[in-house]
Amino acid sequence: MHLRKTRHGSRLALGAALLSVAAVGPVVATAAAEPTRFGTVDHETILIKAEKVIVRPGKVLENAQVLVEDGRIVAVGAALEAPADAQVIEGAVVCAGFIDPWSGLGLSSSAITDRNTSPATRSVDAFDRYQSAHALGECLRTGVTSVRVQAGMSSPIGGVGAVVRTDPEAGSATAVVLADSNAAAAIGVTSRGRATDVFDRISQVDKLRDTLEAARKYREDEVEYRHELTAWQEEIAKEEEKLEKGFKKAKKARDKKVKDAEEDGKEFKEKKYKEDKKPRLPKYDADKSMFARVVEGELPLVVTAHRVAELRELLQVTEPFGRLRLVVAGGTESLTVADELAERRIPVLVWPAPLGTSVSDELDGHDLSLAGQLRAKGVKVLLGSGGSANSRDLPLFAQLAVGHGLDAEAAFAAITYDAARALDVADRIGSVQRGRDADLLVLSGDPLRSSTQVRYVLSAGRVVVSPNE
Amino acid sequence: MMKTLLRAALCSLTFLAATAEAGDKYAVKAGTIVTMNGESIENGVIVMEGGRITAVGSEADVKIPWDAEVLDVPDLVAMPGFVQAHATGGMDRSNETIDVAPFLQISDSIDPVAFFFEECIRWGVTTINVQHSTNCVIGAVGMVVKPHGMTVDAMLVKPRSGVKVCVSPKSGKSRATQMQILRKTFGDLKRYLDGVIQQKKDGDDTARREALYQGRELDGEKAKGRAMKGEGWKVDGLELVPRGEIDEKQEPLLAMVEGELAVYINCSVPMDVPHAIELARDNGFLSSTVLVLGSSCWKAADAIKAAGVSVVLNSTLVHIERDPVSGEEKETFVPGVFEEKGIPFALSPVDNTTRGLWYQAAVCVGHGMTRAEALAAVTTTPAEILGLTGRVGQLAKGADANVVLFSGDPLSVTSFVEYVLIDGKLAYDRSKDVRTKYLLEGITPENTASAAELDEAPTDHNGSSGEDDDENKDDENKDDDSKEGGR
């Protein structure tokens, strides 16, 4: 790589080059290339020794070790020996890397505000790891190792969200944790982050209902087609057997008829054959196919809604879809419907934004105690950065929520284990267990304490932050 | 008045085209021959016949046929004509409004008298791959042309040279919705093929049962098509469907998937590169893919290297960016990155005049690249990308007789293109290039307005329309006269 610092050089150099070629040209400083790892991944063996390993919220091992090999956690225990070639890291506390379940980091603004997204639009296609390398690096330093990015956040039906790693140099094998973590919708939010008027809101609710119903119908049609096809195939197989058996007889009859026709000087006509029509495959529709998975509960549906009227309607519309896994994002006035949310086990994704942060609803201010109050009513709470590029500050948001009544363990769970479970990535990240990807933090103290330093960060087994950086 | 001048220029080119006939023997004696095929030759000879080079060598080694027309230019330097691996000029419209348009042909949009081609020849570019521009999802089927000839057929070098695919979004789309259409396009192709095959199978089954029922013997029909090829996905049973029955909108997409139609994927920023590679790999056209890159795409060079594809760089050779924290500017010499990684790269011109391909090669030399490497990026490498190795981009026996004669070092700003031969025929002669004469020396052709008068007139360099045939004829005669006074 030829890296040159700007001086007056370039124009002059050009002139020189043109005038005398073979020529001397300017001296090119071949500065040492910074290693980039796009396309390749380095894996190392690392043993982390810690006074405290937080396996997952509520389960802590004292004086334990975590062994990392080839990007995965291969052992967690109390008396692990370091393999000969292992790098040994020591620290006070080890826990899973933080996950921001509500981010817009690394997405081009056109993808975030794209109003033409449909359910099959994939957010991962809009994630720019190269241009946002700096912002991603900042996330790593505060311990945020993965984020859920969402394109078309303000369109009534958004695209498919994705959980991606924040390591700017992640290779193609590790960059994406899950390319289809969720479907998304919004009620009462426009592209400018302001509330829509009441009619828009009604049409957004209708659109969501229609989409869900059409998807259910699509799935039903598919199933019905398969049944009909099987029945038809069975029938035809029987028919064919019968025809095979009767062929000799039919041939004789035909030969006779041909002969008769010839003798009579008439034209021979074949017998008309009829059979049941084969059932037709329903026309493929990527959007409906995608939402059919949502209706079946294969993917969670994250719906941004703030006001109580919107939340009530949302709850009503989704009620008939028993398998649907709804997540409410925002939920500024969700306390009013907290009982139903708790009963239906619908998590609320809250953004405890500090004053002065531009927020995505007209209420212009998030009650920092919302998370704590929802939790007190038995609602599962997740914490995120509101679909902004502020994922770096996720630990700060969690601290604010703790300072306003959310218990520390719930806050920690909200940005690790619970977030991973809500987005179906708990088998990969969100806890320090054998077999999980090694997205780990080595901290100087308890997580979510403002005095705690992030000393090491591992992303898919690679040390991406270390104290001497 | 400028128009008259233009017409004259146009006709001089036409006239030259008319003088040579196929099968003509032609020989060039040049002071230096840069062959791009081994060592350069001092005092060399290039012999051409039937549009091809039949011999290249030193004057001592190569015999000039007695009946060959000889261009004896001991002061000039001969080079193979430059090759532009990807160009978006010379078309009536550089993009269509429809998103996916590979059932259209660029040849229907190429304008042989476009100023673009005239400039190409003036600055030594003799092979051009014309592709749709970047405001599309999938463009029309492109073609390789030479900038010479009055019809598209006459300009043809290679038909169906490839299709443009854009991973970076068309206007009105975001990257996510752009990729969505690309995925859908190939997903739809597969579903379409599955459907056609199933229909064929079902039809055959019904015919068999009908015959059984009617007591008729059925002759087994043989498959009429050919099985699907390709390194990505395949559908079984395509041999049942004659290729002529494939929908014309799907056929070029199938040709892409089968690796029969090259694919030029536009990536304007580095994040596009992994998507382009994924798309190409998933659909089996990675080995026939060329990436057309924006200036910051050097950041994805490792991924490009790993994918093993060639690239066409854009005209910005030095990429400048500002550090988000320190504010410091950082310059990266883009071709240097690709050279270091060993990724084959072709250069693109800044414009089609003074900052064309040779200028770009000279800039590369100025940044420390070897002459051989820089010249390869405008000759042999683009030829290889186009699958035309041995045919264009070098002066060797059997190659198309495309020769550019420079007044001096081809990489020097003081050099000019004096002559261009295309297919062994003189296609450009600077001494008769009225436009250059006017612009550089202020000399106007006889019987036209003087330079001073022209300066007063509003200048319109692009207007080439509205001529009528009679006027043309007049001009041709005048041009004829002026030719006598030429070289």
mmCIF file of C-alpha atoms in Angstrom, chain A residues 1-7 10 13-15 17-23 25-26 28 30 33-40 106 108 110-111 114 116-131 134 151 232 236 239-240 243-244 246-247 250-252 254-255 270-275 278 284 286-287, chain B residues 169 172-177 179-180 183-184 188 191 198 202 205-206 208-217 269-275 278 296 298-300 302-303 306 318 320-321 323-325 328-334 336-337 339-341 358-359 362-363 365-369 371 409-414:
data_model
loop_
_atom_site.group_PDB
_atom_site.id
_atom_site.type_symbol
_atom_site.label_atom_id
_atom_site.label_comp_id
_atom_site.label_asym_id
_atom_site.label_seq_id
_atom_site.Cartn_x
_atom_site.Cartn_y
_atom_site.Cartn_z
ATOM 1 C CA MET A 1 0.000 0.000 0.000
ATOM 2 C CA HIS A 2 1.392 3.349 -0.941
ATOM 3 C CA LEU A 3 0.414 5.889 1.625
ATOM 4 C CA ARG A 4 1.480 9.436 1.155
ATOM 5 C CA LYS A 5 0.934 12.394 3.366
ATOM 6 C CA THR A 6 -0.367 15.439 1.600
ATOM 7 C CA ARG A 7 2.064 18.118 0.874
ATOM 8 C CA SER A 10 1.075 15.386 -6.010
ATOM 9 C CA ALA A 13 4.852 14.838 -9.240
ATOM 10 C CA LEU A 14 2.382 14.504 -12.001
ATOM 11 C CA GLY A 15 4.052 17.136 -14.122
ATOM 12 C CA ALA A 17 5.922 12.179 -14.589
ATOM 13 C CA LEU A 18 4.490 13.482 -17.776
ATOM 14 C CA LEU A 19 7.515 15.398 -18.859
ATOM 15 C CA SER A 20 10.092 12.771 -18.323
ATOM 16 C CA VAL A 21 8.808 9.417 -17.909
ATOM 17 C CA ALA A 22 11.243 6.725 -17.443
ATOM 18 C CA ALA A 23 12.081 9.186 -15.080
ATOM 19 C CA GLY A 25 9.284 10.503 -10.546
ATOM 20 C CA PRO A 26 8.834 11.523 -6.952
ATOM 21 C CA VAL A 28 7.062 7.197 -3.061
ATOM 22 C CA THR A 30 5.903 3.126 1.140
ATOM 23 C CA ALA A 33 0.637 -0.998 5.548
ATOM 24 C CA GLU A 34 -1.759 -1.310 8.409
ATOM 25 C CA PRO A 35 -2.923 -4.871 8.423
ATOM 26 C CA THR A 36 -6.498 -5.285 7.393
ATOM 27 C CA ARG A 37 -8.311 -8.494 7.847
ATOM 28 C CA PHE A 38 -11.188 -8.244 5.462
ATOM 29 C CA GLY A 39 -11.646 -11.611 3.914
ATOM 30 C CA THR A 40 -9.538 -13.473 6.447
ATOM 31 C CA GLY A 106 -23.150 1.773 10.133
ATOM 32 C CA SER A 108 -26.340 4.697 5.352
ATOM 33 C CA SER A 110 -30.764 6.431 2.897
ATOM 34 C CA ALA A 111 -31.245 2.893 4.150
ATOM 35 C CA ASP A 114 -35.883 4.345 2.979
ATOM 36 C CA ASN A 116 -39.666 1.744 -0.005
ATOM 37 C CA THR A 117 -38.519 -1.106 2.150
ATOM 38 C CA SER A 118 -40.636 -4.208 2.161
ATOM 39 C CA PRO A 119 -40.550 -7.148 4.586
ATOM 40 C CA ALA A 120 -37.893 -8.904 2.491
ATOM 41 C CA THR A 121 -35.446 -5.964 2.428
ATOM 42 C CA ARG A 122 -32.346 -7.030 4.290
ATOM 43 C CA SER A 123 -30.708 -4.534 6.638
ATOM 44 C CA VAL A 124 -27.422 -6.383 6.467
ATOM 45 C CA ASP A 125 -27.096 -5.240 2.849
ATOM 46 C CA ALA A 126 -26.990 -1.633 4.015
ATOM 47 C CA PHE A 127 -24.399 -2.104 6.750
ATOM 48 C CA ASP A 128 -21.169 -0.332 5.898
ATOM 49 C CA ARG A 129 -18.319 -1.724 7.927
ATOM 50 C CA TYR A 130 -15.692 0.193 5.986
ATOM 51 C CA GLN A 131 -16.904 3.767 6.161
ATOM 52 C CA HIS A 134 -14.201 4.589 13.443
ATOM 53 C CA ALA A 151 -33.101 -0.592 7.589
ATOM 54 C CA TRP A 232 -53.474 -35.587 -6.732
ATOM 55 C CA ILE A 236 -52.771 -40.108 -10.654
ATOM 56 C CA GLU A 239 -54.969 -43.956 -12.533
ATOM 57 C CA GLU A 240 -51.688 -44.702 -14.225
ATOM 58 C CA LEU A 243 -54.069 -47.380 -17.581
ATOM 59 C CA GLU A 244 -50.970 -49.576 -17.765
ATOM 60 C CA GLY A 246 -55.710 -51.702 -19.595
ATOM 61 C CA PHE A 247 -53.208 -50.750 -22.281
ATOM 62 C CA ALA A 250 -57.091 -50.332 -25.325
ATOM 63 C CA LYS A 251 -54.543 -50.972 -28.088
ATOM 64 C CA LYS A 252 -56.629 -53.793 -29.515
ATOM 65 C CA ARG A 254 -57.860 -48.804 -31.142
ATOM 66 C CA ASP A 255 -56.369 -51.013 -33.863
ATOM 67 C CA GLU A 270 -58.682 -40.618 -30.945
ATOM 68 C CA LYS A 271 -60.644 -40.980 -27.733
ATOM 69 C CA LYS A 272 -60.569 -37.847 -25.627
ATOM 70 C CA TYR A 273 -58.490 -38.223 -22.491
ATOM 71 C CA LYS A 274 -59.325 -36.316 -19.363
ATOM 72 C CA GLU A 275 -57.665 -36.137 -16.010
ATOM 73 C CA LYS A 278 -52.573 -30.793 -11.223
ATOM 74 C CA TYR A 284 -43.868 -17.062 -4.753
ATOM 75 C CA ALA A 286 -40.641 -12.960 -0.949
ATOM 76 C CA ASP A 287 -42.393 -10.440 1.299
ATOM 77 C CA PRO B 169 -27.868 1.830 -5.617
ATOM 78 C CA GLY B 172 -34.229 6.395 -5.633
ATOM 79 C CA LYS B 173 -33.014 3.176 -4.028
ATOM 80 C CA SER B 174 -30.937 2.401 -0.998
ATOM 81 C CA ARG B 175 -28.260 -0.276 -0.873
ATOM 82 C CA ALA B 176 -30.659 -2.623 0.866
ATOM 83 C CA THR B 177 -33.417 -2.270 -1.730
ATOM 84 C CA MET B 179 -29.564 -5.812 -3.273
ATOM 85 C CA GLN B 180 -33.132 -6.961 -2.729
ATOM 86 C CA ARG B 183 -31.452 -11.277 -5.151
ATOM 87 C CA LYS B 184 -35.012 -11.360 -6.386
ATOM 88 C CA ASP B 188 -37.005 -15.446 -9.915
ATOM 89 C CA ARG B 191 -38.109 -20.338 -9.951
ATOM 90 C CA GLN B 198 -41.886 -28.898 -14.308
ATOM 91 C CA ASP B 202 -46.014 -32.619 -16.440
ATOM 92 C CA ASP B 205 -46.514 -37.305 -18.150
ATOM 93 C CA THR B 206 -49.975 -36.329 -19.305
ATOM 94 C CA ARG B 208 -47.907 -40.641 -21.732
ATOM 95 C CA ARG B 209 -51.108 -41.285 -19.831
ATOM 96 C CA GLU B 210 -53.170 -40.053 -22.747
ATOM 97 C CA ALA B 211 -51.398 -42.506 -25.057
ATOM 98 C CA LEU B 212 -51.953 -45.338 -22.618
ATOM 99 C CA TYR B 213 -55.626 -44.482 -22.433
ATOM 100 C CA GLN B 214 -55.963 -44.250 -26.178
ATOM 101 C CA GLY B 215 -54.024 -47.464 -26.745
ATOM 102 C CA ARG B 216 -51.377 -45.669 -28.746
ATOM 103 C CA GLU B 217 -47.625 -46.429 -28.779
ATOM 104 C CA VAL B 269 -17.669 2.158 -2.029
ATOM 105 C CA PRO B 270 -15.822 -0.682 -0.283
ATOM 106 C CA MET B 271 -18.958 -2.034 1.432
ATOM 107 C CA ASP B 272 -20.281 -2.919 -2.016
ATOM 108 C CA VAL B 273 -17.397 -5.277 -2.687
ATOM 109 C CA PRO B 274 -18.392 -8.123 -0.334
ATOM 110 C CA HIS B 275 -21.963 -7.909 -1.675
ATOM 111 C CA GLU B 278 -21.364 -12.803 -2.619
ATOM 112 C CA SER B 296 -12.165 4.135 -1.949
ATOM 113 C CA TRP B 298 -8.927 -0.209 -2.378
ATOM 114 C CA LYS B 299 -9.928 -0.755 1.260
ATOM 115 C CA ALA B 300 -11.564 -3.998 0.205
ATOM 116 C CA ASP B 302 -8.007 -8.228 0.516
ATOM 117 C CA ALA B 303 -11.532 -9.458 -0.176
ATOM 118 C CA ALA B 306 -9.352 -13.658 -1.988
ATOM 119 C CA VAL B 318 -5.137 9.081 -5.594
ATOM 120 C CA ILE B 320 -7.868 11.260 -0.284
ATOM 121 C CA GLU B 321 -9.674 10.910 3.012
ATOM 122 C CA ASP B 323 -9.111 11.033 9.551
ATOM 123 C CA PRO B 324 -12.347 11.394 11.583
ATOM 124 C CA VAL B 325 -10.414 12.182 14.768
ATOM 125 C CA GLU B 328 -5.382 14.766 8.967
ATOM 126 C CA GLU B 329 -5.606 14.040 5.264
ATOM 127 C CA LYS B 330 -4.372 10.703 4.040
ATOM 128 C CA GLU B 331 -3.582 9.985 0.431
ATOM 129 C CA THR B 332 -3.574 6.526 -1.035
ATOM 130 C CA PHE B 333 -2.221 5.767 -4.479
ATOM 131 C CA VAL B 334 -4.953 3.372 -5.538
ATOM 132 C CA GLY B 336 -0.329 0.809 -6.024
ATOM 133 C CA VAL B 337 -2.542 -1.120 -3.605
ATOM 134 C CA GLU B 339 -0.261 -3.847 -7.797
ATOM 135 C CA GLU B 340 1.077 -4.821 -4.400
ATOM 136 C CA LYS B 341 -1.662 -7.394 -3.828
ATOM 137 C CA TRP B 358 -1.921 7.291 -21.479
ATOM 138 C CA TYR B 359 -2.152 10.202 -19.056
ATOM 139 C CA ALA B 362 1.930 8.349 -16.844
ATOM 140 C CA VAL B 363 0.485 9.348 -13.471
ATOM 141 C CA VAL B 365 4.696 5.979 -13.361
ATOM 142 C CA GLY B 366 4.926 9.266 -11.484
ATOM 143 C CA HIS B 367 3.822 7.453 -8.345
ATOM 144 C CA GLY B 368 6.561 4.913 -8.648
ATOM 145 C CA MET B 369 5.006 2.220 -10.787
ATOM 146 C CA ARG B 371 6.564 1.662 -17.050
ATOM 147 C CA ASP B 409 7.551 8.831 -25.679
ATOM 148 C CA PRO B 410 3.949 7.624 -25.314
ATOM 149 C CA LEU B 411 3.958 8.644 -21.660
ATOM 150 C CA SER B 412 5.155 12.177 -22.228
ATOM 151 C CA VAL B 413 2.869 15.181 -22.191
ATOM 152 C CA THR B 414 4.676 16.652 -25.181
#
